[in-house]
Coordinates of C-alpha atoms in Angstrom, one line a residue:
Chain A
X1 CA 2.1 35.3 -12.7
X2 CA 3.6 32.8 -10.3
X3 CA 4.6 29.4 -12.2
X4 CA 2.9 26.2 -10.9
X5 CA 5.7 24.1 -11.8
X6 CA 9.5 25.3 -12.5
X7 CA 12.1 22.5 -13.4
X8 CA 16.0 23.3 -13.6
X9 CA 18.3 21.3 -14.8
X10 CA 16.6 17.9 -13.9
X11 CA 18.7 15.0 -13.6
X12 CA 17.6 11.5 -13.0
X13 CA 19.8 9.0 -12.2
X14 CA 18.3 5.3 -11.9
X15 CA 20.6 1.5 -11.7
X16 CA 23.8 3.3 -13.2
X17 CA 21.7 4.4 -16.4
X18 CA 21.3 8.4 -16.8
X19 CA 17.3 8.1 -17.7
X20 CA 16.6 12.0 -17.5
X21 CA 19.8 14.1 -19.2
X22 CA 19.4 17.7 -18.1
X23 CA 15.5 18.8 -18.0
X24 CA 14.0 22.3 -17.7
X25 CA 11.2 24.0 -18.2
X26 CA 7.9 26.2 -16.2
X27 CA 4.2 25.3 -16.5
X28 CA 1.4 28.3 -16.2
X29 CA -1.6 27.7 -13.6
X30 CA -4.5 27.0 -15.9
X31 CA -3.1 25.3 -18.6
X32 CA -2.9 21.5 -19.9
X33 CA 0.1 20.8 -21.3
X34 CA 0.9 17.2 -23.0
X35 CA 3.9 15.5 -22.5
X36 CA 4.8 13.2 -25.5
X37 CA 7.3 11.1 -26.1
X38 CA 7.7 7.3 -27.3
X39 CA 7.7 4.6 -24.2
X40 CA 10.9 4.9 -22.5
X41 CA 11.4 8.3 -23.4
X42 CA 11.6 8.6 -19.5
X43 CA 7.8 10.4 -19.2
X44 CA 7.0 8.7 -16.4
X45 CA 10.1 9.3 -14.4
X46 CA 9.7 12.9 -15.3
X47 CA 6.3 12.7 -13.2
X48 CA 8.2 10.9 -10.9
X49 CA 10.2 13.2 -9.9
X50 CA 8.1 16.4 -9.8
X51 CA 5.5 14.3 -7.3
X52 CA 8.8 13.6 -4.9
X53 CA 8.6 10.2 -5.0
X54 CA 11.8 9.5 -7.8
X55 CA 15.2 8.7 -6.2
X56 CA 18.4 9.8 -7.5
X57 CA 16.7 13.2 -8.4
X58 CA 19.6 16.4 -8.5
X59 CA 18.5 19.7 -10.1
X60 CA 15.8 21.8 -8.9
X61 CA 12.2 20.5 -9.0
X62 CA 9.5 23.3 -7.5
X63 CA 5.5 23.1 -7.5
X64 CA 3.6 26.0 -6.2
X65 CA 6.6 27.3 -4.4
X66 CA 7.4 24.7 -2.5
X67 CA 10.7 22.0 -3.5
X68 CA 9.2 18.4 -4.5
X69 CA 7.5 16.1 -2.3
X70 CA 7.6 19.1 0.5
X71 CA 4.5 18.0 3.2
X72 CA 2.5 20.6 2.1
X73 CA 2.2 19.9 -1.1
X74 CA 0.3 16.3 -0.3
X75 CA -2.8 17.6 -0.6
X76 CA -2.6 20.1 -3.6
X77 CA -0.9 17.6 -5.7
X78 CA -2.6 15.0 -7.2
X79 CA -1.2 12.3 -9.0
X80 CA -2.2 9.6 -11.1
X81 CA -0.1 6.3 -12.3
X82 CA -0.3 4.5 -15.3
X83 CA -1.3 1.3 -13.7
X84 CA -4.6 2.2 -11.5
X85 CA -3.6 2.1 -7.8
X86 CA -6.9 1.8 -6.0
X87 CA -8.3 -1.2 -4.0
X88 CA -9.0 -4.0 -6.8
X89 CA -11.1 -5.6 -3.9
X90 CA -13.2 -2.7 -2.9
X91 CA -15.8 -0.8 -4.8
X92 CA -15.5 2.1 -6.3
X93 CA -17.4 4.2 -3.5
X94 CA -15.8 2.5 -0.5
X95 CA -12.4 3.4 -2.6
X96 CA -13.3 7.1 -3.1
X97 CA -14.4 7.1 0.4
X98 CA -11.2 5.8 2.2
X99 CA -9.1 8.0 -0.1
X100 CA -11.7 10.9 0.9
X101 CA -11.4 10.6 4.8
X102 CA -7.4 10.6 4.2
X103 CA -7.7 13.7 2.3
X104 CA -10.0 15.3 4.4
X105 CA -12.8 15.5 1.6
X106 CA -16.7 15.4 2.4
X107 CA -19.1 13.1 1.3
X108 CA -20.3 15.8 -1.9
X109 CA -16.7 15.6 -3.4
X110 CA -17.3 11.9 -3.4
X111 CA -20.2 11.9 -5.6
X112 CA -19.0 15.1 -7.4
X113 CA -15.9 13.2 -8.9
X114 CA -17.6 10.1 -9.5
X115 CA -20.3 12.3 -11.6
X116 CA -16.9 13.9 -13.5
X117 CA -15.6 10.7 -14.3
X118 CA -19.2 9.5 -15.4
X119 CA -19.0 6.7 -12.7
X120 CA -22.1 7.3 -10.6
X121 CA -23.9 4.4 -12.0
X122 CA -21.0 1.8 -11.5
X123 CA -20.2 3.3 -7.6
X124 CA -21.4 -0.2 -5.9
X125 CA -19.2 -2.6 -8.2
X126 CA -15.9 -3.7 -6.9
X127 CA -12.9 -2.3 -8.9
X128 CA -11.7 -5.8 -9.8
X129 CA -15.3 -6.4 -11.8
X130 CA -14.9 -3.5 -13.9
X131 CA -13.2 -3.2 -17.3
X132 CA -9.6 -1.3 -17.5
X133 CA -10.7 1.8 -18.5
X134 CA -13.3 2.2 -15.6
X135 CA -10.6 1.6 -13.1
X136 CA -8.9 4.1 -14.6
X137 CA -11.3 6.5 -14.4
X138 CA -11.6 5.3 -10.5
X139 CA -8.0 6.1 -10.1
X140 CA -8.5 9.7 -11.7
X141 CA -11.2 10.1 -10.0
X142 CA -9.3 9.5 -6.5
X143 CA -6.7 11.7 -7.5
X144 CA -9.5 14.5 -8.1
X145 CA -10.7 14.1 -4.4
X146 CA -8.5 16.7 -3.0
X147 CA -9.5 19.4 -5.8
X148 CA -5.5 19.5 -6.4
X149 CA -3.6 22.8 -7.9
X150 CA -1.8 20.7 -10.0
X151 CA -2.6 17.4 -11.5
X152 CA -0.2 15.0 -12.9
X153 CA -1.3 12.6 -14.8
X154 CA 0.5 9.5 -16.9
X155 CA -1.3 7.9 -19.6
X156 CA -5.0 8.6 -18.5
X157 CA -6.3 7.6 -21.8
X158 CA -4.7 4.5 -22.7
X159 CA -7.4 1.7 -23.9
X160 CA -10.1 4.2 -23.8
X161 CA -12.7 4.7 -26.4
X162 CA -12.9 7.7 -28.4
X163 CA -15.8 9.1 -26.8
X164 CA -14.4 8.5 -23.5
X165 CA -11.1 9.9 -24.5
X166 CA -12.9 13.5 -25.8
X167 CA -14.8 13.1 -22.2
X168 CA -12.1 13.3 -20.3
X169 CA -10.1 15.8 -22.5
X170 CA -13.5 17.9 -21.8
X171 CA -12.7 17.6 -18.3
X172 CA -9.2 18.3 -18.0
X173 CA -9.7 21.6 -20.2
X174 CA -12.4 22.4 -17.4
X175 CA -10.7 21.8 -14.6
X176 CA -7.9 24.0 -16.1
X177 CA -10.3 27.1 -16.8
X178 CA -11.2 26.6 -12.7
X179 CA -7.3 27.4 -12.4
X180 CA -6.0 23.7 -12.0
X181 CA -2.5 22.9 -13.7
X182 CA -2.6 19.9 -15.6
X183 CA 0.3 17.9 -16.6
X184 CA -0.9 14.9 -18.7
X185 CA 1.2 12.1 -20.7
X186 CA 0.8 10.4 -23.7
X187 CA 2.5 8.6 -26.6
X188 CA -0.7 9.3 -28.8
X189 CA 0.7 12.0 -30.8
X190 CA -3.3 13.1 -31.9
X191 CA -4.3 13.7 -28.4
X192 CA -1.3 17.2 -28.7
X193 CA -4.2 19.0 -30.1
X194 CA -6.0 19.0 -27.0
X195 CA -3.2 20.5 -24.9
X196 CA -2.2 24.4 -24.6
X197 CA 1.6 23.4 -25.0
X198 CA 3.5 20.3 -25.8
X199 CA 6.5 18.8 -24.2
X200 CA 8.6 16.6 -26.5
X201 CA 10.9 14.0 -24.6
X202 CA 13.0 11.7 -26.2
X203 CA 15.9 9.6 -25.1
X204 CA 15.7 11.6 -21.5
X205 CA 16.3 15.0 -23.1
X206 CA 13.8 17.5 -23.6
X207 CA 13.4 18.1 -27.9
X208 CA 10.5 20.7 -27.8
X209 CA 8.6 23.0 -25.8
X210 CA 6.2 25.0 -27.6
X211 CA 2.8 25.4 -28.9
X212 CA 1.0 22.5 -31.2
X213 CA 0.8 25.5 -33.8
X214 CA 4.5 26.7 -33.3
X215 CA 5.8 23.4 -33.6
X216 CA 4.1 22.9 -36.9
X217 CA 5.2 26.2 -38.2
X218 CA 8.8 25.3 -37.2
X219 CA 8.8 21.9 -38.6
X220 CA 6.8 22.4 -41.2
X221 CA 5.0 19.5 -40.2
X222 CA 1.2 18.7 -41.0
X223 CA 0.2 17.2 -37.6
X224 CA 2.2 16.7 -34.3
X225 CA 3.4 13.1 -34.8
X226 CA 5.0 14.8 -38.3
X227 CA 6.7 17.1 -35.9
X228 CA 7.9 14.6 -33.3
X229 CA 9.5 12.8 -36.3
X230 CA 10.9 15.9 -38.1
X231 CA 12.7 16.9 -34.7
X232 CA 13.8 13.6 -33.5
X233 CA 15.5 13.2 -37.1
X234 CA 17.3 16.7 -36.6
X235 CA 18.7 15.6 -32.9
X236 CA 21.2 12.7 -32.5
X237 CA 19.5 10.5 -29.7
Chain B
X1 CA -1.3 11.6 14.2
X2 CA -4.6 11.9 12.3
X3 CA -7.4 10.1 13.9
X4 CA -10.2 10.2 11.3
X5 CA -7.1 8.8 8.6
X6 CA -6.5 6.2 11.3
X7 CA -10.0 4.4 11.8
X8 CA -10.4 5.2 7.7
X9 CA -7.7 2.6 7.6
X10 CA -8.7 0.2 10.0
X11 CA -12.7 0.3 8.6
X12 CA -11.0 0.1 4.9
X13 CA -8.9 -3.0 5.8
X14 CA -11.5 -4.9 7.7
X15 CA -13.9 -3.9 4.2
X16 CA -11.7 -6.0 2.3
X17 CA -11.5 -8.7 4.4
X18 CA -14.9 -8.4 4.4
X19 CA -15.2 -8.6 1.0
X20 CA -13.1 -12.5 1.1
X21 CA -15.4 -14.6 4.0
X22 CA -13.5 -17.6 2.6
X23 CA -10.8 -15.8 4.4
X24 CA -12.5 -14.7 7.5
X25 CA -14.0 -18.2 8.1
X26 CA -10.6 -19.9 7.5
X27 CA -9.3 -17.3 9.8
X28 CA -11.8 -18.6 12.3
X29 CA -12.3 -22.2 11.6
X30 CA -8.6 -23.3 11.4
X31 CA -7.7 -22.6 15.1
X32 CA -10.7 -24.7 16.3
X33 CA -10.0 -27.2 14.3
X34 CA -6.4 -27.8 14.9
X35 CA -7.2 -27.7 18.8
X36 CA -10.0 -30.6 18.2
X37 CA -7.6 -32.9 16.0
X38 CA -4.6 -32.0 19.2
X39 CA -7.3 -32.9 21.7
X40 CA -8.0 -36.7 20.2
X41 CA -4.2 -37.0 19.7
X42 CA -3.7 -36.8 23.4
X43 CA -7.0 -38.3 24.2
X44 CA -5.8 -40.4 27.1
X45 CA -2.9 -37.9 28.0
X46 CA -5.2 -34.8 29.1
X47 CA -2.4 -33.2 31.2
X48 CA -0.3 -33.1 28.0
X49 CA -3.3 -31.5 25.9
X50 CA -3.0 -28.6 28.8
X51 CA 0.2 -28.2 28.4
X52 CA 0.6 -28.0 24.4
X53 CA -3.0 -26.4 23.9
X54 CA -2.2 -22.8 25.7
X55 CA 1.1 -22.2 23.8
X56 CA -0.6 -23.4 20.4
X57 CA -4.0 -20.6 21.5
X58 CA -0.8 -18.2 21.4
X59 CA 0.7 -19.6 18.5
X60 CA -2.3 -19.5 16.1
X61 CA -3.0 -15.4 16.4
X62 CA 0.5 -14.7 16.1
X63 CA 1.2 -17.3 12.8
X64 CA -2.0 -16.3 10.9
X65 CA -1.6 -12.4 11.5
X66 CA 2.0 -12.4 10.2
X67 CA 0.6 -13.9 7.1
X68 CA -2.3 -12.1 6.5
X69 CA -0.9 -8.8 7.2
X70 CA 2.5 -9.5 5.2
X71 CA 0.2 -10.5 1.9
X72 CA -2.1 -7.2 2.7
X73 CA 1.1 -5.1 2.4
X74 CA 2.6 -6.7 -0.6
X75 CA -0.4 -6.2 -2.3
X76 CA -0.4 -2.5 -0.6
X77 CA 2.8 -2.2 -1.8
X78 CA 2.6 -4.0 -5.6
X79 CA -0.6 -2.3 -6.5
X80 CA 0.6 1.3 -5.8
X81 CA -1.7 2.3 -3.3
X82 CA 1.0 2.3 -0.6
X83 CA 2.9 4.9 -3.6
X84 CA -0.5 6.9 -3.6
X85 CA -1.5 7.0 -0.1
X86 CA 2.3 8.3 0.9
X87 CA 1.9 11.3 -1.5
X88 CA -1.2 12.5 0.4
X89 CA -1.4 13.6 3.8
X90 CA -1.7 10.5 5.3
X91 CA 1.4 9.7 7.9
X92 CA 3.5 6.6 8.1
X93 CA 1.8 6.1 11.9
X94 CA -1.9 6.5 10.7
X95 CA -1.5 3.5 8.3
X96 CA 0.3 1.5 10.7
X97 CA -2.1 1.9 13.2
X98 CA -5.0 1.5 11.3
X99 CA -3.5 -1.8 10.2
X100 CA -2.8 -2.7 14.0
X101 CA -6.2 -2.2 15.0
X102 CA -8.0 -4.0 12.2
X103 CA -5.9 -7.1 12.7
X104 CA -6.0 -6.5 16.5
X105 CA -9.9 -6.8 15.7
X106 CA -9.9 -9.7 13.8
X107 CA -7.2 -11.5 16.1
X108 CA -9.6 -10.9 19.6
X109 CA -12.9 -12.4 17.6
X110 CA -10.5 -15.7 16.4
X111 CA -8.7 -15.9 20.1
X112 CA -12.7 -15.6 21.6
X113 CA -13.9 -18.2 18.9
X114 CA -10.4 -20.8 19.9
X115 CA -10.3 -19.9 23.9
X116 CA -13.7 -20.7 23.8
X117 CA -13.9 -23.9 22.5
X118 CA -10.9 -25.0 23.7
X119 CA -11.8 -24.4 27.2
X120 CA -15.6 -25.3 26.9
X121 CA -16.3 -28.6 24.9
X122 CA -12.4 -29.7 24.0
X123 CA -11.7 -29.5 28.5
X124 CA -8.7 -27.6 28.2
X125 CA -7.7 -26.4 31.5
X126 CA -5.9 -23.5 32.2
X127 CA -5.1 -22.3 35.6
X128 CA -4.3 -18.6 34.4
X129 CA -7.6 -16.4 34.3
X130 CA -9.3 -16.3 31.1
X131 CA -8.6 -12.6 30.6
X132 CA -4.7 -13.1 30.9
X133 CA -5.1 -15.8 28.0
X134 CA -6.8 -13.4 25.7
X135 CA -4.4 -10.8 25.9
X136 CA -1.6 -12.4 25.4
X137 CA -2.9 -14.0 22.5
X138 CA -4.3 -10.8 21.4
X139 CA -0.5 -9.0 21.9
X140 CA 0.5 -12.4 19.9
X141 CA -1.7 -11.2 16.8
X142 CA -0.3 -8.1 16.9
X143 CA 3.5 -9.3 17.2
X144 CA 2.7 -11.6 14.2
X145 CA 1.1 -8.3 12.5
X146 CA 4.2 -6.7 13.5
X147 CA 6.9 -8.9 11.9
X148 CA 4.8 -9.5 8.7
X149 CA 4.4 -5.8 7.6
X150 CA 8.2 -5.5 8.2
X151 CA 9.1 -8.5 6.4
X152 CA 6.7 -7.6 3.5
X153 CA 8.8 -5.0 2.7
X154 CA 11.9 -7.9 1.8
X155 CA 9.4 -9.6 -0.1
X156 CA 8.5 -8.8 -4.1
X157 CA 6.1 -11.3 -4.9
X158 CA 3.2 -13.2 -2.8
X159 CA 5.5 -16.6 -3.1
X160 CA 8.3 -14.9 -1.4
X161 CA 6.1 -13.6 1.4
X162 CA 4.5 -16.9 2.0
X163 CA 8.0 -18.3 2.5
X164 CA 8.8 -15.9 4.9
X165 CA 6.4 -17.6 7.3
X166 CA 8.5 -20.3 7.7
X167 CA 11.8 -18.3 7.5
X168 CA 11.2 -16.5 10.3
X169 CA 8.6 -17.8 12.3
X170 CA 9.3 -22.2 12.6
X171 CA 13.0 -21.6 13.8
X172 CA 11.2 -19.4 16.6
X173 CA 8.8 -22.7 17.0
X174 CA 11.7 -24.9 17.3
X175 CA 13.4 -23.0 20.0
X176 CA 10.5 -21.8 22.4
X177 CA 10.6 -24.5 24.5
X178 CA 7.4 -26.3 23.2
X179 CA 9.3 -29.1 21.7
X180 CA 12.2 -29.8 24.5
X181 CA 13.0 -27.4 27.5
X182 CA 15.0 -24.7 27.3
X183 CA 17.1 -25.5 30.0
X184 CA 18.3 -28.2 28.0
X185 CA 19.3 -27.0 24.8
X186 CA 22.8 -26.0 23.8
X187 CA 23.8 -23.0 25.2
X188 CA 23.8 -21.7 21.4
X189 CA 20.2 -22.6 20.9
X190 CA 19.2 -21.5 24.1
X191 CA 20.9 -17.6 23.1
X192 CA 18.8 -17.9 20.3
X193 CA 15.5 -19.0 22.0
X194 CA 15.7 -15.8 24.5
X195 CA 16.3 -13.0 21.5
X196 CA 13.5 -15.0 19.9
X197 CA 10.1 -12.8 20.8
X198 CA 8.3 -16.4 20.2
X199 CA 10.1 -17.1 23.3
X200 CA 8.2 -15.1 25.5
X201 CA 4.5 -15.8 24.0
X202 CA 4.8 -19.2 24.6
X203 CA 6.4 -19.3 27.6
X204 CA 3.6 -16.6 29.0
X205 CA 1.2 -19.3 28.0
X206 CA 2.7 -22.0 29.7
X207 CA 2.9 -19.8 32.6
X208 CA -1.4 -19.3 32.4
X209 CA -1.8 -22.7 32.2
X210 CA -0.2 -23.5 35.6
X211 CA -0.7 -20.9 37.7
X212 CA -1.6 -17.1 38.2
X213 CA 0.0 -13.9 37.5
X214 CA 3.5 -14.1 38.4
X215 CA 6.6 -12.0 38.2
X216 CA 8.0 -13.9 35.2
X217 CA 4.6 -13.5 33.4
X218 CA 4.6 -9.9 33.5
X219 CA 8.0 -9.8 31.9
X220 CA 6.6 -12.3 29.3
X221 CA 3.7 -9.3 28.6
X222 CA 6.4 -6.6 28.6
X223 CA 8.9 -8.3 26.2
X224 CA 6.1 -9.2 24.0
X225 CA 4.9 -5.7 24.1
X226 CA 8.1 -4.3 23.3
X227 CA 8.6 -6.6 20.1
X228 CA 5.5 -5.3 19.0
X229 CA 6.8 -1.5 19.0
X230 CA 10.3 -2.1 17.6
X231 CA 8.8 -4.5 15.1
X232 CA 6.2 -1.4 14.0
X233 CA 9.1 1.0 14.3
X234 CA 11.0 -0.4 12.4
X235 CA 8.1 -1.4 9.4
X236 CA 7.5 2.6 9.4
X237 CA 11.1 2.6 8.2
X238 CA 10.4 0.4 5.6
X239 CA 7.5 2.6 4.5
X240 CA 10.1 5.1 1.9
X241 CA 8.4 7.8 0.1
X242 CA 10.6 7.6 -2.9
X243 CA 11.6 4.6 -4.4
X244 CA 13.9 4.2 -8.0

């Protein structure tokens, strides 16, 4: 099978400072896979670069074939950003429908992704009215518009409640099983048990790549943040 | 070019200023104001009120759009939808287009709302036809547009996009020939007056307000015009995919 992401020898260069040392590694279509590390670890530069918008990027970055940021790759990428980047002034249909027309979605994709977000009853508010996690969920939910190949997002799950979290998790490992590729970050080590396979960064360098299981079997660890500390320990940063 | 992505833009803009009427009726009620307090100032001098009033119709469109749309693509910019809508299909032209004809939209309604009072109630008497007066104000607006989404992108923060207002547009002001004649100035100044595209708009105005469509006015539309399509040209430079 055909990798949906394949990443060789990534190198990010950014004000002088090396920020990602060396990076490879392949992601399956139909799998969620977590990428963990502590803040400034360099997660977010990693997305950076496999969406095409990073400068300073050497190495080879491909997704679905194509190199980063190629033209066609606009619409079966999606991409979500820490900070929500939607329209604080708008509301959260006139949002998902600009983003829609731009995209070339129909009206039913609209309401389909605010239903998998579990927005429909907040789709008249403006953004700016509603609390952090719902505009979140609006920027996920803009980023599902395009029923993307590959989705890559960073921190979807900061500030949300538990419920919401497990929600959301749902939905990622759904989309997956439809054949989506999911890239998510987070530096909440619990949340590795909902991902196929686990990408530890630290310091720019990739520590780990392996399964939840066979990074406890290796480490001997009880849980994943007992891994992340056993390995970071065993490598000079 | 994507024409659905296009008018998306331009309905999505206009939504948001939709979304502020403080805006929209400063946007509006500004203009007419000014032109009433200019009107009393030279209430005995009405040949002077026709002679500042035109220039100022041009100057309004073209001050407030560079403002408006300068903040609108900061914010565009600083809240990471510019980032999002580059990584989708959307092209550089679409956006700056459907910018172009929002603001276009909003700067014909304010030069109707202006011309019209200013040439009804406030008697200020223009030779020019009507038409000629509205389309250079509305090719004002859109220079204004113009040179605020390009400056924008020099700009990190609102305050430093307000002060490009004055940065780049009152030593324009100074120079047009609204304040002394051209002809008079330095030969320094007066270099700098005709690379100025301020230049033009005013003196296209003063042209209306004394006679008809002459040869010199038709440059003034053309110079304008041109302004306008560097100034977008070089904003879609600005508009960089990748960014550190």
């Amino acid at each position: 099978m055909v990798n949906s992401v394949e990443v060789e020898d990534l190198k990010v260069v950014r004000d002088h400072t090396q920020v990602l040392r060396g990076i490879s590694f392949t992601l399956a279509p139909g799998t969620v896979t977590g990428l963990l590390g502590p803040s400034g670890s360099g997660k977010t530069t990693l997305m950076r670069s496999l969406v095409g918008v990073q400068t300073g990027v050497t190495g080879s970055v491909r997704l679905l074939g194509e190199p980063a940021g190629a033209r066609s790759l606009r619409r079966s990428v999606g991409y979500v950003t820490q900070a929500p980047a939607v329209y604080a002034d708008l509301t959260v249909i006139e949002n998902l429908r600009y983003f829609a027309a731009v995209l070339g979605a129909d009206a039913a994709r609209v309401t389909a992704v605010l239903e998998q977000v579990d927005l429909s009853d907040r789709a008249g508010q403006a953004v700016h009215t509603l609390s952090g996690g719902e505009r979140a969920r609006v920027s996920l939910a803009v980023a599902l518009l395009g029923s993307p190949q590959l989705l890559v997002l960073d921190e979807p799950t900061v500030g949300l409640d538990p419920v919401l979290r497990r929600d959301l998790w749902l939905l990622f490992a759904e989309l997956a099983r439809a054949g989506a590729t999911l890239l998510v970050s987070s530096h909440v080590m619990d949340e590795a048990t909902r991902c196929d396979r686990l990408l530890l960064l630290r310091a720019g360098q990739l520590v780990a790549d392996d399964t939840l299981a066979g990074l406890l079997a290796r480490t001997g660890a009880r849980d994943a943040e007992g891994a992340f500390l056993a390995i970071a320990e065993a490598v000079p940063a | 070019m994507n024409r659905r992505a296009t008018l998306a833009t331009t309905a999505r803009v206009l939504r948001q200023l939709r979304h502020d009427p403080r805006t929209i009726a400063l946007l509006l009620a500004v203009p007419v104001l000014l032109l009433t307090l200019l009107r009393y100032v030279y209430d005995n001098k009405p040949l002077v009120f026709d002679h500042v009033g035109g220039p100022l119709l041009a100057l309004f469109p073209f001050t407030t759009m560079f403002l408006v749309s300068s903040v609108a693509m900061l914010r565009e910019r600083v809240s990471g939808t510019l980032e999002r809508l580059l990584t989708t299909p959307l092209a550089k032209a679409d956006l700056l287009f459907g910018y172009a004809l929002a603001f276009g939209t909003v700067a014909v309604v304010q030069t109707l709302v202006a011309s019209s009072v200013a040439l009804g109630p406030l008697g200020l008497d223009l030779a020019g036809p009507t038409v000629g007066v509205v389309g250079l104000a509305l090719l004002d607006a859109l220079l204004g547009m113009a040179l605020g989404l390009l400056l924008s992108a020099f700009a990190r923060t609102e305050f430093q996009a307000v002060q490009f207002l004055p940065a780049a547009v009152l030593p324009q002001l100074l120079l047009c020939g609204l304040f002394a004649p051209r002809a008079q100035m330095a030969s320094v100044l007066r270099g700098l007056a005709d690379v100025f595209p301020l230049t033009y708009a005013v003196d296209g105005m003063q042209q209306l307000a004394v006679g008809g469509l002459t040869g010199q006015l038709a440059r003034d539309y053309l110079v304008v015009a041109g302004c306008v399509v560097a100034a977008l040209l070089l904003a879609s430079a600005t508009l960089r995919r990748r960014s550190a």
